[in-house]
Amino acid sequence: MCLIVNGREVAVPEDPRVSLLDLLRERLDLTGTKKGCNQGACGACTVLVEGERIVSCLALAVQYDGRCITTIEGLAGNGELHPLQQAFIDHDGFQCGYCTPGQICSAVAMVGEVRRGVPSHVTSDLAAERVALDRDEVRERMSGNLCRCGAYNGIVDAIFDAFGDSPEEEAR
Amino acid sequence: MTPFQYAGASDAADAVRRAEATGARYLGGGTNLVDLMRETIERPAALVDVTGFSREVIEQENSGLRIGAATRNTALAEHPLVRTRYPVLTRAIVAGATAQIRNMATVGGNLLQRTRCTYFYDDDGSRCNKRSPGQGCDALDGFNRGHAILGASKACVAVNPSDMCVALAALDAIIHLESPGGARRLPLTDLHRLPGERPDIETVLAPGELITAIELPALPISMRSGYRKVRDRASYAFALVSVAAALHIEDGHIEDVRLALGGVSHKPWRAWRAEEALRGQPASEAMFRRAADAELSEARPLKDNGFKIELARRTIVAILAQLAGEKR
């Protein structure tokens, strides 16, 4: 029983009560992923499972046996920031920074969802195969990530800067 | 969280067998059950993970859909046949929770999610008949702005929080169940109970009974359908009132209609009275209002939620007017 975290094999904890979030932070020392509410309300603990965003606080680690998890530590490669990390710096997409790892993981997966044509609450035409990524779409799709400092405008700017007007293109 | 045993299952029969042997609860995405376990409101001794099978959405020969219970909410909402044939269902799903939670949550689990009544969650400080039967209900005279206006009892005024279920109630969805006693099917509208004297019993499911699939009948009327949700925030909030509707108009008259309400009752509320009042009538706002009045004649406000009656009336009229005005 093991899962892959940022490319590294990790044993599934014996106690099934251990959440994926606690496995990451307390046992693997991957403290980039943050514990905010611990009840699925704030999004600070957002990580990627095979590219899909989830909240790791409500995930029992044992349910992710055999799955590939990417955390904020796994996004940057070869000593270079992920383009979205750089964009967050360029656009003041944070103040205290506590929500930032979750925001960034969430936005990376969000763009994948848009590319796939997943509709949101503000998508007007459900039959359309392509979704235009405007500011309303970004705000709605990122509503699972709260920022107590209120850096939302910078966050939206950073997402547009990194992923451009066309989410069809790969960001990196 | 109380310690528990965890096991996977290879298929529905295996899951049912394991649950019968251990008295286990079924675990889907965990977005509700894990939270309730952490609060020690739920204390199962064992969990059987049912996310490993029944994950497909399959078109039936009669052009209906069979949705495996472990299908994730996102997968159902984005399915091309759901978006085009049952838009109300996609609309309802994406109106609920967040992208992260919809990626985790299964549709079977969504059917069984429990109320977000704050008194139910307040294990240390509040009385709740749903948590501890016979204890009393602190919501009844407490802060009950978000609570029920239809079908409530003195024992419980909580509401069902699901958006998806409201759409399924309108779409005549059928639930497929499996248990040691065999398989059975049930209309979604019969799955959830009104609270009565036993608000702790929320569905008609027998202990150990497993939801394996949801069946959507072929329903041409659902092509013109929609979901309107009114909430305190623009996103990521439970409904104060929501309405799922489908409408078929011929020559200015209502040939057929489906209508269900959320945020108003202990169960997703199929508006049978309003539907009956609308069939065969002219498609006008006055008629929509009369139908809403018929449905809401039994509504009973609590101290803080009287506004919900007028809000439900306006929301019903608004979604029906919207659908009536849509091009075919």
CSV table of N, CA, C and O in Angstrom, one decimal, chain A residues 1 15-17 19 22 38-43 46 52-60 62-64 67 102 106 113 116-131 139-141 143-146, chain B residues 1-6 27-32 34-35 37-39 47 49-51 55 72 74-75 77-78 82-84 86-88 90-91 94-95 97-104 121 227 229 231 234-236:
chain,number,residue,atom,x,y,z
A,1,MET,N,0.8,-1.2,0.0
A,1,MET,CA,0.0,0.0,0.0
A,1,MET,C,0.9,1.3,0.0
A,1,MET,O,1.6,1.5,1.0
A,15,ASP,N,-3.0,3.8,10.4
A,15,ASP,CA,-4.3,4.3,11.0
A,15,ASP,C,-5.1,4.9,9.9
A,15,ASP,O,-4.7,6.0,9.3
A,16,PRO,N,-6.3,4.4,9.6
A,16,PRO,CA,-7.1,5.0,8.5
A,16,PRO,C,-7.7,6.4,8.8
A,16,PRO,O,-8.2,7.0,7.9
A,17,ARG,N,-7.5,6.8,10.1
A,17,ARG,CA,-8.0,8.1,10.4
A,17,ARG,C,-7.1,9.3,9.8
A,17,ARG,O,-7.6,10.4,9.8
A,19,SER,N,-5.6,11.9,7.7
A,19,SER,CA,-6.1,12.6,6.5
A,19,SER,C,-4.9,12.7,5.5
A,19,SER,O,-3.7,12.7,6.0
A,22,ASP,N,-2.8,15.6,6.8
A,22,ASP,CA,-1.9,15.3,8.0
A,22,ASP,C,-0.7,14.4,7.5
A,22,ASP,O,0.4,14.6,8.1
A,38,ASN,N,-9.8,22.8,8.2
A,38,ASN,CA,-9.9,21.3,8.4
A,38,ASN,C,-11.3,20.8,8.2
A,38,ASN,O,-11.6,19.8,8.8
A,39,GLN,N,-12.1,21.5,7.5
A,39,GLN,CA,-13.5,21.0,7.3
A,39,GLN,C,-14.0,21.3,5.9
A,39,GLN,O,-15.2,21.3,5.6
A,40,GLY,N,-13.0,21.5,4.9
A,40,GLY,CA,-13.4,21.6,3.5
A,40,GLY,C,-14.0,22.9,3.1
A,40,GLY,O,-14.5,23.1,2.0
A,41,ALA,N,-13.8,23.9,4.0
A,41,ALA,CA,-14.5,25.2,3.7
A,41,ALA,C,-13.6,26.3,3.1
A,41,ALA,O,-14.0,27.2,2.5
A,42,CYS,N,-12.2,26.1,3.3
A,42,CYS,CA,-11.4,27.2,2.9
A,42,CYS,C,-10.4,27.0,1.7
A,42,CYS,O,-10.0,28.0,1.1
A,43,GLY,N,-10.1,25.8,1.4
A,43,GLY,CA,-9.3,25.5,0.2
A,43,GLY,C,-7.8,25.6,0.4
A,43,GLY,O,-7.1,25.3,-0.5
A,46,THR,N,-5.7,22.5,-0.6
A,46,THR,CA,-5.9,22.0,-2.0
A,46,THR,C,-4.6,21.4,-2.5
A,46,THR,O,-3.6,22.0,-2.5
A,52,GLU,N,-6.2,16.5,-10.8
A,52,GLU,CA,-7.5,17.0,-10.3
A,52,GLU,C,-7.4,17.6,-8.9
A,52,GLU,O,-6.7,17.0,-8.0
A,53,ARG,N,-8.0,18.8,-8.7
A,53,ARG,CA,-7.9,19.4,-7.4
A,53,ARG,C,-8.9,18.8,-6.4
A,53,ARG,O,-10.0,18.6,-6.7
A,54,ILE,N,-8.4,18.6,-5.2
A,54,ILE,CA,-9.2,18.1,-4.1
A,54,ILE,C,-8.8,18.9,-2.8
A,54,ILE,O,-7.8,19.5,-2.8
A,55,VAL,N,-9.7,18.8,-1.8
A,55,VAL,CA,-9.2,19.3,-0.5
A,55,VAL,C,-8.7,18.2,0.4
A,55,VAL,O,-9.4,17.2,0.7
A,56,SER,N,-7.4,18.2,0.7
A,56,SER,CA,-6.8,17.1,1.3
A,56,SER,C,-7.2,16.9,2.8
A,56,SER,O,-7.0,15.8,3.4
A,57,CYS,N,-7.9,17.9,3.4
A,57,CYS,CA,-8.3,17.7,4.8
A,57,CYS,C,-9.5,16.7,4.9
A,57,CYS,O,-9.6,16.1,5.9
A,58,LEU,N,-10.3,16.6,3.9
A,58,LEU,CA,-11.5,15.7,3.9
A,58,LEU,C,-11.1,14.4,3.3
A,58,LEU,O,-12.0,13.5,3.1
A,59,ALA,N,-9.9,14.2,2.8
A,59,ALA,CA,-9.5,13.0,2.2
A,59,ALA,C,-8.8,12.1,3.2
A,59,ALA,O,-7.8,12.5,3.8
A,60,LEU,N,-9.3,10.9,3.4
A,60,LEU,CA,-8.5,9.9,4.2
A,60,LEU,C,-7.4,9.4,3.3
A,60,LEU,O,-7.6,9.0,2.2
A,62,VAL,N,-5.8,6.8,3.2
A,62,VAL,CA,-5.9,5.4,2.8
A,62,VAL,C,-6.8,5.2,1.5
A,62,VAL,O,-6.6,4.3,0.8
A,63,GLN,N,-7.6,6.2,1.2
A,63,GLN,CA,-8.4,6.2,0.0
A,63,GLN,C,-7.6,6.5,-1.2
A,63,GLN,O,-8.1,6.3,-2.3
A,64,TYR,N,-6.4,7.0,-1.0
A,64,TYR,CA,-5.6,7.4,-2.2
A,64,TYR,C,-4.4,6.5,-2.5
A,64,TYR,O,-3.5,6.8,-3.1
A,67,ARG,N,-2.4,6.3,-5.9
A,67,ARG,CA,-2.7,7.5,-6.7
A,67,ARG,C,-1.5,8.5,-6.6
A,67,ARG,O,-0.6,8.4,-5.7
A,102,GLY,N,-2.6,26.7,-1.7
A,102,GLY,CA,-3.9,26.1,-2.2
A,102,GLY,C,-4.4,26.9,-3.4
A,102,GLY,O,-5.0,26.3,-4.3
A,106,SER,N,-5.0,25.0,-6.9
A,106,SER,CA,-6.4,25.1,-7.4
A,106,SER,C,-6.5,25.7,-8.8
A,106,SER,O,-7.1,25.1,-9.7
A,113,GLU,N,-9.6,22.1,-16.1
A,113,GLU,CA,-11.0,21.9,-16.2
A,113,GLU,C,-11.6,22.7,-17.3
A,113,GLU,O,-12.5,22.3,-18.1
A,116,ARG,N,-10.9,21.3,-20.6
A,116,ARG,CA,-11.7,20.1,-20.8
A,116,ARG,C,-13.2,20.5,-21.1
A,116,ARG,O,-14.0,19.7,-21.5
A,117,GLY,N,-13.5,21.8,-20.9
A,117,GLY,CA,-14.9,22.2,-21.2
A,117,GLY,C,-15.9,22.0,-20.0
A,117,GLY,O,-17.1,22.1,-20.2
A,118,VAL,N,-15.4,21.8,-18.8
A,118,VAL,CA,-16.3,21.6,-17.7
A,118,VAL,C,-17.0,22.9,-17.4
A,118,VAL,O,-16.4,23.9,-17.3
A,119,PRO,N,-18.3,22.9,-17.4
A,119,PRO,CA,-19.1,24.1,-17.2
A,119,PRO,C,-19.0,24.5,-15.7
A,119,PRO,O,-18.8,23.7,-14.8
A,120,SER,N,-19.3,25.8,-15.5
A,120,SER,CA,-19.4,26.3,-14.1
A,120,SER,C,-20.8,26.9,-13.9
A,120,SER,O,-21.6,27.0,-14.9
A,121,HIS,N,-21.0,27.4,-12.7
A,121,HIS,CA,-22.3,28.1,-12.4
A,121,HIS,C,-22.5,29.3,-13.2
A,121,HIS,O,-23.7,29.6,-13.5
A,122,VAL,N,-21.5,29.9,-13.7
A,122,VAL,CA,-21.7,31.2,-14.5
A,122,VAL,C,-21.5,30.9,-16.0
A,122,VAL,O,-21.6,31.9,-16.8
A,123,THR,N,-21.3,29.7,-16.4
A,123,THR,CA,-21.2,29.4,-17.9
A,123,THR,C,-22.6,29.5,-18.5
A,123,THR,O,-23.6,28.8,-18.0
A,124,SER,N,-22.8,30.3,-19.5
A,124,SER,CA,-24.1,30.5,-20.0
A,124,SER,C,-24.6,29.4,-20.9
A,124,SER,O,-25.7,29.0,-20.8
A,125,ASP,N,-23.7,28.9,-21.8
A,125,ASP,CA,-24.1,27.8,-22.7
A,125,ASP,C,-23.6,26.5,-22.3
A,125,ASP,O,-22.4,26.2,-22.5
A,126,LEU,N,-24.4,25.6,-21.8
A,126,LEU,CA,-23.9,24.3,-21.3
A,126,LEU,C,-23.5,23.4,-22.5
A,126,LEU,O,-22.7,22.5,-22.3
A,127,ALA,N,-24.1,23.6,-23.6
A,127,ALA,CA,-23.8,22.8,-24.8
A,127,ALA,C,-22.4,23.1,-25.4
A,127,ALA,O,-21.9,22.3,-26.1
A,128,ALA,N,-21.9,24.3,-25.1
A,128,ALA,CA,-20.7,24.7,-25.8
A,128,ALA,C,-19.5,23.8,-25.3
A,128,ALA,O,-19.4,23.4,-24.2
A,129,GLU,N,-18.7,23.4,-26.3
A,129,GLU,CA,-17.6,22.6,-26.0
A,129,GLU,C,-16.4,23.3,-25.4
A,129,GLU,O,-15.5,22.8,-24.7
A,130,ARG,N,-16.4,24.7,-25.7
A,130,ARG,CA,-15.3,25.5,-25.1
A,130,ARG,C,-15.8,26.5,-24.2
A,130,ARG,O,-16.9,27.1,-24.4
A,131,VAL,N,-15.1,26.8,-23.1
A,131,VAL,CA,-15.5,27.8,-22.1
A,131,VAL,C,-14.5,28.9,-22.3
A,131,VAL,O,-13.3,28.7,-22.3
A,139,ARG,N,-13.5,33.9,-11.0
A,139,ARG,CA,-13.9,34.1,-9.7
A,139,ARG,C,-14.8,33.0,-9.2
A,139,ARG,O,-14.7,32.5,-8.0
A,140,GLU,N,-15.8,32.5,-10.0
A,140,GLU,CA,-16.6,31.4,-9.6
A,140,GLU,C,-15.9,30.1,-9.4
A,140,GLU,O,-16.0,29.4,-8.4
A,141,ARG,N,-15.0,29.8,-10.4
A,141,ARG,CA,-14.2,28.6,-10.3
A,141,ARG,C,-13.2,28.5,-9.2
A,141,ARG,O,-12.8,27.5,-8.7
A,143,SER,N,-13.9,29.9,-6.2
A,143,SER,CA,-14.6,30.3,-5.0
A,143,SER,C,-14.4,29.3,-3.8
A,143,SER,O,-14.7,29.6,-2.7
A,144,GLY,N,-13.7,28.2,-4.1
A,144,GLY,CA,-13.4,27.3,-3.0
A,144,GLY,C,-12.1,27.6,-2.3
A,144,GLY,O,-11.7,26.8,-1.4
A,145,ASN,N,-11.5,28.7,-2.7
A,145,ASN,CA,-10.2,29.1,-2.1
A,145,ASN,C,-10.4,30.5,-1.5
A,145,ASN,O,-10.4,31.5,-2.2
A,146,LEU,N,-10.5,30.5,-0.2
A,146,LEU,CA,-10.7,31.8,0.5
A,146,LEU,C,-9.3,32.5,0.8
A,146,LEU,O,-8.3,31.8,1.0
B,1,MET,N,-11.7,11.9,16.1
B,1,MET,CA,-12.3,10.9,15.3
B,1,MET,C,-12.2,9.5,16.0
B,1,MET,O,-11.1,9.2,16.5
B,2,THR,N,-13.3,8.8,16.1
B,2,THR,CA,-13.3,7.5,16.8
B,2,THR,C,-12.6,6.5,15.9
B,2,THR,O,-12.8,6.5,14.7
B,3,PRO,N,-11.7,5.6,16.4
B,3,PRO,CA,-11.1,4.6,15.6
B,3,PRO,C,-12.1,3.7,14.8
B,3,PRO,O,-13.2,3.5,15.3
B,4,PHE,N,-11.7,3.3,13.6
B,4,PHE,CA,-12.6,2.5,12.8
B,4,PHE,C,-11.8,1.6,11.9
B,4,PHE,O,-10.6,1.8,11.7
B,5,GLN,N,-12.4,0.5,11.5
B,5,GLN,CA,-11.8,-0.4,10.5
B,5,GLN,C,-12.1,0.1,9.1
B,5,GLN,O,-13.2,0.6,8.9
B,6,TYR,N,-11.1,0.0,8.2
B,6,TYR,CA,-11.4,0.4,6.8
B,6,TYR,C,-11.1,-0.7,5.8
B,6,TYR,O,-10.2,-1.5,6.0
B,27,LEU,N,-18.4,4.4,2.5
B,27,LEU,CA,-17.7,5.6,2.3
B,27,LEU,C,-17.5,6.0,0.8
B,27,LEU,O,-17.0,5.2,0.1
B,28,GLY,N,-18.0,7.2,0.5
B,28,GLY,CA,-17.8,7.7,-0.9
B,28,GLY,C,-16.6,8.6,-0.9
B,28,GLY,O,-15.5,8.2,-0.4
B,29,GLY,N,-16.8,9.8,-1.3
B,29,GLY,CA,-15.7,10.8,-1.4
B,29,GLY,C,-15.3,11.3,0.0
B,29,GLY,O,-14.2,11.9,0.1
B,30,GLY,N,-16.2,11.1,1.0
B,30,GLY,CA,-15.8,11.5,2.3
B,30,GLY,C,-16.1,12.9,2.7
B,30,GLY,O,-15.8,13.4,3.8
B,31,THR,N,-16.6,13.7,1.7
B,31,THR,CA,-16.7,15.2,2.0
B,31,THR,C,-17.7,15.5,3.1
B,31,THR,O,-17.6,16.6,3.7
B,32,ASN,N,-18.6,14.6,3.3
B,32,ASN,CA,-19.6,14.9,4.4
B,32,ASN,C,-19.3,13.9,5.6
B,32,ASN,O,-19.2,14.4,6.8
B,34,VAL,N,-16.6,12.1,6.5
B,34,VAL,CA,-15.3,12.3,7.2
B,34,VAL,C,-15.4,13.6,8.1
B,34,VAL,O,-14.9,13.5,9.3
B,35,ASP,N,-16.0,14.6,7.6
B,35,ASP,CA,-16.2,15.8,8.4
B,35,ASP,C,-17.1,15.5,9.7
B,35,ASP,O,-16.7,15.9,10.8
B,37,MET,N,-17.4,12.6,11.1
B,37,MET,CA,-16.7,11.7,12.0
B,37,MET,C,-15.7,12.5,12.8
B,37,MET,O,-15.4,12.2,14.0
B,38,ARG,N,-15.1,13.5,12.2
B,38,ARG,CA,-14.1,14.3,12.9
B,38,ARG,C,-14.8,15.1,14.0
B,38,ARG,O,-14.2,15.3,15.1
B,39,GLU,N,-16.0,15.5,13.8
B,39,GLU,CA,-16.8,16.2,14.8
B,39,GLU,C,-17.4,15.2,15.8
B,39,GLU,O,-18.1,15.6,16.7
B,47,LEU,N,-15.7,1.2,8.0
B,47,LEU,CA,-16.1,1.8,6.7
B,47,LEU,C,-15.8,0.9,5.6
B,47,LEU,O,-14.7,0.2,5.6
B,49,ASP,N,-15.2,1.2,1.6
B,49,ASP,CA,-15.0,2.2,0.6
B,49,ASP,C,-15.7,1.7,-0.7
B,49,ASP,O,-15.3,0.7,-1.2
B,50,VAL,N,-16.6,2.5,-1.2
B,50,VAL,CA,-17.4,2.0,-2.4
B,50,VAL,C,-17.1,2.9,-3.6
B,50,VAL,O,-17.9,3.0,-4.5
B,51,THR,N,-15.9,3.6,-3.6
B,51,THR,CA,-15.6,4.4,-4.7
B,51,THR,C,-14.8,3.7,-5.8
B,51,THR,O,-14.6,4.3,-6.9
B,55,ARG,N,-18.7,3.5,-11.6
B,55,ARG,CA,-18.3,4.9,-11.8
B,55,ARG,C,-18.7,5.4,-13.2
B,55,ARG,O,-18.2,6.4,-13.7
B,72,ARG,N,-18.2,10.7,-9.8
B,72,ARG,CA,-18.0,12.0,-9.1
B,72,ARG,C,-18.9,13.0,-9.6
B,72,ARG,O,-19.3,13.0,-10.8
B,74,THR,N,-18.4,16.1,-10.4
B,74,THR,CA,-17.9,16.8,-11.6
B,74,THR,C,-18.1,16.0,-12.9
B,74,THR,O,-18.6,16.5,-13.9
B,75,ALA,N,-17.8,14.7,-12.8
B,75,ALA,CA,-18.0,13.8,-14.0
B,75,ALA,C,-19.4,13.8,-14.5
B,75,ALA,O,-19.7,13.8,-15.7
B,77,ALA,N,-21.7,16.2,-13.9
B,77,ALA,CA,-22.1,17.6,-14.4
B,77,ALA,C,-21.5,17.9,-15.8
B,77,ALA,O,-22.1,18.6,-16.6
B,78,GLU,N,-20.3,17.3,-16.1
B,78,GLU,CA,-19.7,17.7,-17.4
B,78,GLU,C,-20.0,16.7,-18.5
B,78,GLU,O,-19.6,16.8,-19.6
B,82,VAL,N,-25.7,14.7,-20.2
B,82,VAL,CA,-26.3,15.4,-19.1
B,82,VAL,C,-26.5,16.8,-19.4
B,82,VAL,O,-27.6,17.4,-19.2
B,83,ARG,N,-25.4,17.4,-20.0
B,83,ARG,CA,-25.5,18.9,-20.3
B,83,ARG,C,-26.5,19.2,-21.3
B,83,ARG,O,-27.2,20.2,-21.3
B,84,THR,N,-26.7,18.3,-22.3
B,84,THR,CA,-27.7,18.6,-23.4
B,84,THR,C,-29.1,18.1,-23.1
B,84,THR,O,-30.0,18.8,-23.5
B,86,TYR,N,-30.3,16.9,-19.9
B,86,TYR,CA,-30.8,17.2,-18.5
B,86,TYR,C,-30.1,18.4,-18.0
B,86,TYR,O,-29.4,18.3,-16.9
B,87,PRO,N,-30.1,19.6,-18.7
B,87,PRO,CA,-29.3,20.7,-18.2
B,87,PRO,C,-29.6,21.1,-16.8
B,87,PRO,O,-28.7,21.6,-16.1
B,88,VAL,N,-30.8,20.9,-16.3
B,88,VAL,CA,-31.1,21.2,-14.9
B,88,VAL,C,-30.2,20.4,-13.9
B,88,VAL,O,-29.8,21.0,-12.9
B,90,THR,N,-27.0,19.4,-14.6
B,90,THR,CA,-25.6,20.0,-14.6
B,90,THR,C,-25.7,21.3,-13.8
B,90,THR,O,-24.8,21.6,-13.0
B,91,ARG,N,-26.8,22.1,-14.0
B,91,ARG,CA,-26.9,23.4,-13.4
B,91,ARG,C,-26.9,23.3,-11.8
B,91,ARG,O,-26.3,24.0,-11.1
B,94,VAL,N,-23.4,22.1,-10.4
B,94,VAL,CA,-22.3,23.2,-10.4
B,94,VAL,C,-22.8,24.4,-9.5
B,94,VAL,O,-21.9,25.3,-9.2
B,95,ALA,N,-24.0,24.4,-9.1
B,95,ALA,CA,-24.4,25.4,-8.1
B,95,ALA,C,-24.1,25.0,-6.7
B,95,ALA,O,-24.2,25.8,-5.8
B,97,ALA,N,-21.5,23.4,-3.6
B,97,ALA,CA,-20.1,23.2,-3.1
B,97,ALA,C,-19.1,24.0,-3.9
B,97,ALA,O,-19.3,25.1,-4.4
B,98,THR,N,-17.9,23.4,-4.0
B,98,THR,CA,-16.8,24.0,-4.8
B,98,THR,C,-16.2,22.9,-5.8
B,98,THR,O,-16.6,21.7,-5.6
B,99,ALA,N,-15.4,23.4,-6.7
B,99,ALA,CA,-14.8,22.4,-7.6
B,99,ALA,C,-14.1,21.3,-6.9
B,99,ALA,O,-14.2,20.1,-7.3
B,100,GLN,N,-13.3,21.6,-5.9
B,100,GLN,CA,-12.6,20.6,-5.2
B,100,GLN,C,-13.5,19.6,-4.6
B,100,GLN,O,-13.3,18.4,-4.7
B,101,ILE,N,-14.6,20.0,-4.0
B,101,ILE,CA,-15.5,19.1,-3.3
B,101,ILE,C,-16.3,18.3,-4.4
B,101,ILE,O,-16.5,17.1,-4.2
B,102,ARG,N,-16.7,18.9,-5.5
B,102,ARG,CA,-17.4,18.2,-6.5
B,102,ARG,C,-16.5,17.2,-7.2
B,102,ARG,O,-17.0,16.1,-7.7
B,103,ASN,N,-15.2,17.4,-7.2
B,103,ASN,CA,-14.2,16.4,-7.7
B,103,ASN,C,-14.2,15.2,-6.8
B,103,ASN,O,-13.8,14.1,-7.3
B,104,MET,N,-14.4,15.3,-5.5
B,104,MET,CA,-14.3,14.2,-4.6
B,104,MET,C,-15.6,13.5,-4.4
B,104,MET,O,-15.7,12.3,-4.3
B,121,TYR,N,-24.7,20.3,14.1
B,121,TYR,CA,-23.3,20.2,14.2
B,121,TYR,C,-22.7,20.5,15.6
B,121,TYR,O,-21.6,20.1,15.9
B,227,TYR,N,-32.2,25.5,-13.3
B,227,TYR,CA,-32.1,25.5,-11.8
B,227,TYR,C,-31.8,26.9,-11.4
B,227,TYR,O,-30.9,27.5,-11.9
B,229,LYS,N,-30.9,29.1,-7.9
B,229,LYS,CA,-30.6,28.9,-6.5
B,229,LYS,C,-30.4,30.3,-5.9
B,229,LYS,O,-29.6,31.1,-6.5
B,231,ARG,N,-29.0,32.3,-2.6
B,231,ARG,CA,-28.2,32.1,-1.4
B,231,ARG,C,-27.6,33.4,-1.0
B,231,ARG,O,-27.6,34.4,-1.6
B,234,ALA,N,-22.6,34.8,-3.6
B,234,ALA,CA,-22.8,34.5,-5.1
B,234,ALA,C,-22.3,33.1,-5.4
B,234,ALA,O,-22.7,32.5,-6.4
B,235,SER,N,-21.4,32.5,-4.5
B,235,SER,CA,-20.9,31.2,-4.8
B,235,SER,C,-20.6,30.5,-3.4
B,235,SER,O,-20.4,31.1,-2.4
B,236,TYR,N,-20.6,29.2,-3.5
B,236,TYR,CA,-20.2,28.4,-2.3
B,236,TYR,C,-21.0,28.7,-1.1
B,236,TYR,O,-20.5,29.1,0.0
